[in-house]
Amino acid sequence: MMSVRAAAAIEPVGNVTAALGEGPYWVPEDDCLLWVDIEGGRLHRTYFPSAETVTDSLSAVSAAFPAVGGGILTVGGAALTLLFPAERGSQWSTRIIAEVPARDGLRFNDAGVDPAGRVWAGSMHIPEAEPVGELYRLDPGGRLTTVLKSVTVSNGLGWSPDGTQMYYADSPLGRVDVFDYDPATGEASARRTFADLSAAEGVPDGLTVDLDGCVWVAMWGGSALRRLTPSGEQDAVLPVPASQPTSCAFGGPDLADLFITTANVGLSESERAEQPLAGRLLHVRPGPIGLPSTTAKAAIPA
């Protein structure tokens, strides 16, 4: 198992500041990182090595993935929407792939793509107080199948290297859970606690999985990423120079670059002055590398 470089330097990428940065996702064929600003309704595409960022304003977006066949699948509001084409500088045409009935106080939040390209998306209670959200799987016919109910803030989704375990965080619970997962059918079962993080500073937000099967969890309010071994034990803590890291994703040509999204929403003026990198996209080479399956394209079922 590769060790985390304790002294690895975390640096900002480009000059974009997001109110609520989220959803980093590496697109290897474009040397591009997709990420979003949920509060601003913005989709960012940051290209490397220049770190040039192209920004599009959308009505609502909380996650985005490259789609099989071209375009970008976005999750936001109450819908999954395909934006096409996805070339730099072009105008988007849009097609709604699936949607749920719009409800006051609810919106889609984090989403994920399993190694086979199957799309999962979760909703959240915007005041973060009531367990009225759900976790959905996108099935054939544009049907969003409810897999979990009674969710408050649906967050991090990830899969083990062999695809037989699915990791998931409902943030206010203060833990990461794990399901048995059937990669052939997308069935998730036997939910149980993977790691109890309730005693740690902050709450679990977005997550990713590395080549060793370790789970990296962004701790909102905790100024850190925590790396958990496949057995759920804490392996390392990576301090982040922003109190609200929201998610993380491996990328780069060797999948050795770790990109971290952050937020400055809710911070006071003095807190923002103390955290000049809050809301920025951050980068570090921590030692471990990512899984090729974490860059899978989203499949749009017929």
Short mmCIF file of C-alpha atoms in Angstrom, two decimals:
data_model
loop_
_atom_site.label_atom_id
_atom_site.label_comp_id
_atom_site.label_asym_id
_atom_site.label_seq_id
_atom_site.Cartn_x
_atom_site.Cartn_y
_atom_site.Cartn_z
CA MET A 1 0.00 0.00 0.00
CA MET A 2 1.39 3.40 -1.01
CA SER A 3 2.03 5.80 1.86
CA VAL A 4 0.77 9.38 1.94
CA ARG A 5 3.48 12.04 1.69
CA ALA A 6 2.97 14.01 4.88
CA ALA A 7 4.86 17.03 3.54
CA ALA A 8 3.13 17.12 0.13
CA ALA A 9 2.44 20.72 -0.87
CA ILE A 10 -1.16 21.75 -1.61
CA GLU A 11 -1.40 24.55 -4.16
CA PRO A 12 -4.23 26.44 -5.87
CA VAL A 13 -5.05 25.79 -9.53
CA GLY A 14 -5.90 28.75 -11.76
CA ASN A 15 -7.69 31.79 -10.36
CA VAL A 16 -11.36 30.80 -10.12
CA THR A 17 -13.05 31.13 -6.72
CA ALA A 18 -16.30 29.27 -6.11
CA ALA A 19 -18.83 29.92 -3.39
CA LEU A 20 -19.51 26.18 -3.15
CA GLY A 21 -17.00 24.27 -5.27
CA GLU A 22 -17.91 20.60 -5.71
CA GLY A 23 -17.80 17.50 -7.88
CA PRO A 24 -14.24 17.27 -9.32
CA TYR A 25 -14.07 14.69 -12.14
CA TRP A 26 -11.10 13.98 -14.38
CA VAL A 27 -11.57 13.63 -18.17
CA PRO A 28 -8.36 11.92 -19.37
CA GLU A 29 -8.84 12.34 -23.12
CA ASP A 30 -9.17 16.12 -22.71
CA ASP A 31 -6.64 16.62 -19.87
CA CYS A 32 -9.51 18.41 -18.20
CA LEU A 33 -11.08 18.55 -14.77
CA LEU A 34 -14.83 19.10 -14.54
CA TRP A 35 -16.03 20.78 -11.36
CA VAL A 36 -18.93 22.97 -10.34
CA ASP A 37 -19.99 25.89 -8.19
CA ILE A 38 -23.36 24.83 -6.80
CA GLU A 39 -24.22 28.24 -5.35
CA GLY A 40 -23.35 30.03 -8.58
CA GLY A 41 -24.87 27.43 -10.93
CA ARG A 42 -21.58 27.25 -12.81
CA LEU A 43 -19.87 24.41 -14.64
CA HIS A 44 -16.08 24.78 -14.75
CA ARG A 45 -13.77 22.96 -17.17
CA THR A 46 -10.12 23.41 -16.17
CA TYR A 47 -7.61 22.32 -18.82
CA PHE A 48 -4.04 21.22 -18.20
CA PRO A 49 -1.21 22.04 -18.21
CA SER A 50 -2.33 25.66 -18.75
CA ALA A 51 -4.89 25.66 -15.87
CA GLU A 52 -7.16 27.65 -18.18
CA THR A 53 -10.76 27.43 -16.98
CA VAL A 54 -13.82 27.70 -19.22
CA THR A 55 -16.98 28.51 -17.27
CA ASP A 56 -20.61 28.03 -18.29
CA SER A 57 -23.57 29.37 -16.33
CA LEU A 58 -26.39 26.86 -15.91
CA SER A 59 -29.74 27.06 -14.16
CA ALA A 60 -28.63 24.49 -11.58
CA VAL A 61 -25.70 22.09 -11.31
CA SER A 62 -24.23 20.02 -8.48
CA ALA A 63 -22.21 17.39 -10.40
CA ALA A 64 -21.01 16.76 -13.96
CA PHE A 65 -19.53 13.82 -15.86
CA PRO A 66 -18.38 13.16 -19.44
CA ALA A 67 -21.02 11.08 -21.21
CA VAL A 68 -20.60 8.03 -23.40
CA GLY A 69 -21.15 9.22 -26.96
CA GLY A 70 -20.11 12.79 -26.16
CA GLY A 71 -21.35 15.72 -24.14
CA ILE A 72 -21.51 16.27 -20.41
CA LEU A 73 -24.17 14.86 -18.11
CA THR A 74 -25.04 17.34 -15.39
CA VAL A 75 -26.97 16.75 -12.18
CA GLY A 76 -28.76 19.70 -10.65
CA GLY A 77 -32.06 20.96 -9.31
CA ALA A 78 -34.49 18.11 -9.95
CA ALA A 79 -33.02 16.82 -13.23
CA LEU A 80 -30.20 15.00 -14.99
CA THR A 81 -29.43 16.93 -18.17
CA LEU A 82 -27.17 16.13 -21.12
CA LEU A 83 -25.24 19.10 -22.47
CA PHE A 84 -23.99 18.63 -26.02
CA PRO A 85 -21.53 19.25 -27.60
CA ALA A 86 -18.82 19.66 -24.99
CA GLU A 87 -16.08 21.26 -27.10
CA ARG A 88 -14.32 24.28 -25.67
CA GLY A 89 -16.05 27.56 -26.47
CA SER A 90 -19.13 26.06 -28.11
CA GLN A 91 -22.77 26.69 -27.29
CA TRP A 92 -24.68 23.98 -25.46
CA SER A 93 -27.80 22.21 -26.58
CA THR A 94 -29.60 20.45 -23.73
CA ARG A 95 -31.74 17.36 -23.28
CA ILE A 96 -33.30 16.25 -20.01
CA ILE A 97 -32.38 12.59 -19.40
CA ALA A 98 -34.36 12.05 -16.20
CA GLU A 99 -36.04 14.10 -13.52
CA VAL A 100 -37.92 13.83 -10.24
CA PRO A 101 -40.85 16.01 -9.16
CA ALA A 102 -39.56 19.37 -7.95
CA ARG A 103 -40.15 19.88 -4.22
CA ASP A 104 -39.56 22.96 -2.10
CA GLY A 105 -36.51 22.58 0.11
CA LEU A 106 -35.01 19.71 -1.91
CA ARG A 107 -32.40 19.55 -4.66
CA PHE A 108 -29.95 17.10 -6.13
CA ASN A 109 -26.54 17.16 -4.49
CA ASP A 110 -23.63 14.77 -5.03
CA ALA A 111 -23.59 12.10 -7.73
CA GLY A 112 -21.29 9.33 -8.95
CA VAL A 113 -20.55 7.00 -11.85
CA ASP A 114 -19.77 3.35 -11.11
CA PRO A 115 -16.96 1.52 -13.00
CA ALA A 116 -19.50 0.34 -15.61
CA GLY A 117 -20.76 3.89 -16.25
CA ARG A 118 -23.96 3.54 -14.23
CA VAL A 119 -25.11 6.89 -12.80
CA TRP A 120 -26.14 7.47 -9.17
CA ALA A 121 -27.48 10.76 -7.79
CA GLY A 122 -28.65 11.81 -4.35
CA SER A 123 -30.83 14.64 -3.13
CA MET A 124 -30.63 16.73 0.00
CA HIS A 125 -32.78 18.85 2.30
CA ILE A 126 -31.49 22.37 1.61
CA PRO A 127 -31.78 23.48 5.28
CA GLU A 128 -29.95 20.21 6.15
CA ALA A 129 -32.40 19.38 8.92
CA GLU A 130 -34.91 16.78 7.72
CA PRO A 131 -34.29 13.27 6.27
CA VAL A 132 -36.49 13.82 3.22
CA GLY A 133 -33.90 13.26 0.47
CA GLU A 134 -33.30 10.10 -1.55
CA LEU A 135 -30.51 8.24 -3.34
CA TYR A 136 -31.36 7.27 -6.91
CA ARG A 137 -29.92 5.02 -9.63
CA LEU A 138 -30.45 5.94 -13.29
CA ASP A 139 -32.05 2.93 -14.98
CA PRO A 140 -33.21 2.20 -18.56
CA GLY A 141 -36.01 4.36 -19.85
CA GLY A 142 -34.70 7.42 -18.02
CA ARG A 143 -36.13 6.07 -14.79
CA LEU A 144 -34.63 7.22 -11.50
CA THR A 145 -34.99 4.26 -9.15
CA THR A 146 -35.04 5.09 -5.44
CA VAL A 147 -32.47 2.96 -3.62
CA LEU A 148 -32.45 4.85 -0.31
CA LYS A 149 -35.01 7.05 1.38
CA SER A 150 -34.76 9.18 4.54
CA VAL A 151 -31.54 10.93 3.46
CA THR A 152 -30.71 14.38 4.81
CA VAL A 153 -27.61 15.42 2.80
CA SER A 154 -26.67 12.82 0.21
CA ASN A 155 -22.94 13.04 -0.42
CA GLY A 156 -19.82 11.04 -1.33
CA LEU A 157 -20.17 8.02 -3.62
CA GLY A 158 -17.35 5.66 -4.59
CA TRP A 159 -16.58 2.06 -5.48
CA SER A 160 -13.88 -0.40 -4.46
CA PRO A 161 -11.28 -1.41 -7.08
CA ASP A 162 -13.14 -4.66 -7.85
CA GLY A 163 -16.50 -2.88 -7.94
CA THR A 164 -18.11 -5.08 -5.29
CA GLN A 165 -18.33 -2.40 -2.56
CA MET A 166 -20.07 0.98 -2.77
CA TYR A 167 -19.19 3.73 -0.30
CA TYR A 168 -21.68 6.43 0.66
CA ALA A 169 -22.02 9.35 3.07
CA ASP A 170 -25.15 11.03 4.39
CA SER A 171 -23.18 13.88 5.94
CA PRO A 172 -25.14 14.65 9.14
CA LEU A 173 -24.75 11.01 10.25
CA GLY A 174 -21.01 11.62 10.69
CA ARG A 175 -19.95 8.37 9.06
CA VAL A 176 -19.17 6.65 5.77
CA ASP A 177 -21.30 3.59 5.02
CA VAL A 178 -20.61 0.67 2.67
CA PHE A 179 -22.91 -1.54 0.61
CA ASP A 180 -22.34 -4.85 -1.10
CA TYR A 181 -22.51 -4.02 -4.80
CA ASP A 182 -23.26 -6.09 -7.89
CA PRO A 183 -21.41 -4.45 -10.81
CA ALA A 184 -23.50 -6.37 -13.35
CA THR A 185 -26.88 -5.16 -12.09
CA GLY A 186 -26.16 -2.08 -9.99
CA GLU A 187 -27.87 -3.61 -6.98
CA ALA A 188 -26.66 -2.27 -3.63
CA SER A 189 -27.44 -4.21 -0.46
CA ALA A 190 -26.41 -4.88 3.15
CA ARG A 191 -25.75 -1.26 4.15
CA ARG A 192 -23.49 -0.99 7.20
CA THR A 193 -21.04 1.41 8.82
CA PHE A 194 -17.65 1.51 7.12
CA ALA A 195 -16.05 4.25 9.23
CA ASP A 196 -17.51 6.24 12.13
CA LEU A 197 -16.11 9.78 11.84
CA SER A 198 -18.43 11.40 14.38
CA ALA A 199 -15.53 12.12 16.74
CA ALA A 200 -13.48 13.82 14.01
CA GLU A 201 -13.61 17.53 13.31
CA GLY A 202 -16.12 18.29 10.56
CA VAL A 203 -18.50 15.96 8.71
CA PRO A 204 -17.85 13.63 5.73
CA ASP A 205 -18.61 15.22 2.37
CA GLY A 206 -17.38 14.01 -1.04
CA LEU A 207 -15.02 11.07 -1.43
CA THR A 208 -12.90 9.10 -3.88
CA VAL A 209 -11.12 5.72 -3.89
CA ASP A 210 -7.46 5.10 -4.78
CA LEU A 211 -5.71 2.17 -6.44
CA ASP A 212 -5.07 0.53 -3.06
CA GLY A 213 -8.78 0.59 -2.28
CA CYS A 214 -8.38 3.33 0.32
CA VAL A 215 -11.19 5.86 0.64
CA TRP A 216 -10.33 9.58 0.72
CA VAL A 217 -13.01 11.64 2.47
CA ALA A 218 -13.28 15.44 2.42
CA MET A 219 -14.23 16.67 5.89
CA TRP A 220 -16.48 19.72 5.61
CA GLY A 221 -15.64 22.00 8.51
CA GLY A 222 -12.62 19.88 9.35
CA SER A 223 -9.87 21.43 7.16
CA ALA A 224 -8.70 17.98 6.06
CA LEU A 225 -9.00 14.89 3.91
CA ARG A 226 -8.97 11.59 5.78
CA ARG A 227 -7.69 8.42 4.12
CA LEU A 228 -9.38 5.22 5.26
CA THR A 229 -8.02 1.73 4.56
CA PRO A 230 -10.27 -0.93 2.95
CA SER A 231 -11.08 -2.12 6.49
CA GLY A 232 -12.28 1.38 7.50
CA GLU A 233 -9.29 2.32 9.66
CA GLN A 234 -7.82 5.80 9.38
CA ASP A 235 -4.52 5.64 7.51
CA ALA A 236 -3.61 9.32 7.12
CA VAL A 237 -4.88 12.87 7.54
CA LEU A 238 -4.05 15.43 4.84
CA PRO A 239 -4.50 19.00 6.14
CA VAL A 240 -6.25 21.37 3.70
CA PRO A 241 -5.73 25.17 3.81
CA ALA A 242 -9.49 25.79 3.81
CA SER A 243 -11.97 24.79 6.49
CA GLN A 244 -14.59 23.52 4.02
CA PRO A 245 -13.10 20.98 1.60
CA THR A 246 -16.03 19.47 -0.28
CA SER A 247 -14.70 16.65 -2.45
CA CYS A 248 -11.63 15.21 -4.14
CA ALA A 249 -10.66 13.29 -7.28
CA PHE A 250 -7.49 11.82 -8.74
CA GLY A 251 -6.40 12.92 -12.19
CA GLY A 252 -3.49 13.87 -14.38
CA PRO A 253 -1.77 11.62 -16.93
CA ASP A 254 -0.64 9.16 -14.24
CA LEU A 255 -3.66 9.63 -11.92
CA ALA A 256 -1.21 10.82 -9.26
CA ASP A 257 -2.63 14.34 -8.98
CA LEU A 258 -5.31 14.81 -6.34
CA PHE A 259 -7.71 17.70 -6.96
CA ILE A 260 -9.67 19.14 -4.03
CA THR A 261 -12.71 21.42 -4.27
CA THR A 262 -13.49 23.85 -1.44
CA ALA A 263 -16.14 26.38 -0.42
CA ASN A 264 -16.28 29.80 1.17
CA VAL A 265 -20.07 29.94 1.55
CA GLY A 266 -21.09 30.67 5.13
CA LEU A 267 -17.69 32.01 6.17
CA SER A 268 -17.50 35.38 7.89
CA GLU A 269 -15.44 38.22 6.47
CA SER A 270 -12.68 37.53 8.99
CA GLU A 271 -12.74 33.79 8.23
CA ARG A 272 -12.39 34.49 4.51
CA ALA A 273 -9.43 36.76 5.25
CA GLU A 274 -7.84 33.95 7.26
CA GLN A 275 -8.56 31.42 4.48
CA PRO A 276 -7.61 33.06 1.18
CA LEU A 277 -7.81 29.67 -0.59
CA ALA A 278 -11.38 28.93 0.53
CA GLY A 279 -13.44 28.35 -2.60
CA ARG A 280 -10.42 27.60 -4.78
CA LEU A 281 -9.60 24.42 -6.67
CA LEU A 282 -6.54 22.87 -5.00
CA HIS A 283 -3.95 20.35 -6.16
CA VAL A 284 -1.52 17.98 -4.45
CA ARG A 285 0.54 14.92 -5.36
CA PRO A 286 0.00 12.87 -2.19
CA GLY A 287 1.85 9.66 -3.15
CA PRO A 288 -1.00 7.17 -3.81
CA ILE A 289 -2.63 7.16 -7.26
CA GLY A 290 -6.20 6.92 -8.42
CA LEU A 291 -8.26 4.20 -10.05
CA PRO A 292 -8.84 4.26 -13.82
CA SER A 293 -12.47 3.36 -13.13
CA THR A 294 -12.98 6.68 -11.33
CA THR A 295 -12.78 8.39 -14.73
CA ALA A 296 -15.50 6.20 -16.30
CA LYS A 297 -17.92 8.01 -18.61
CA ALA A 298 -21.58 8.24 -17.69
CA ALA A 299 -23.70 5.83 -19.73
CA ILE A 300 -27.10 7.15 -20.81
CA PRO A 301 -29.41 4.10 -20.76
CA ALA A 302 -31.90 3.72 -23.61
#
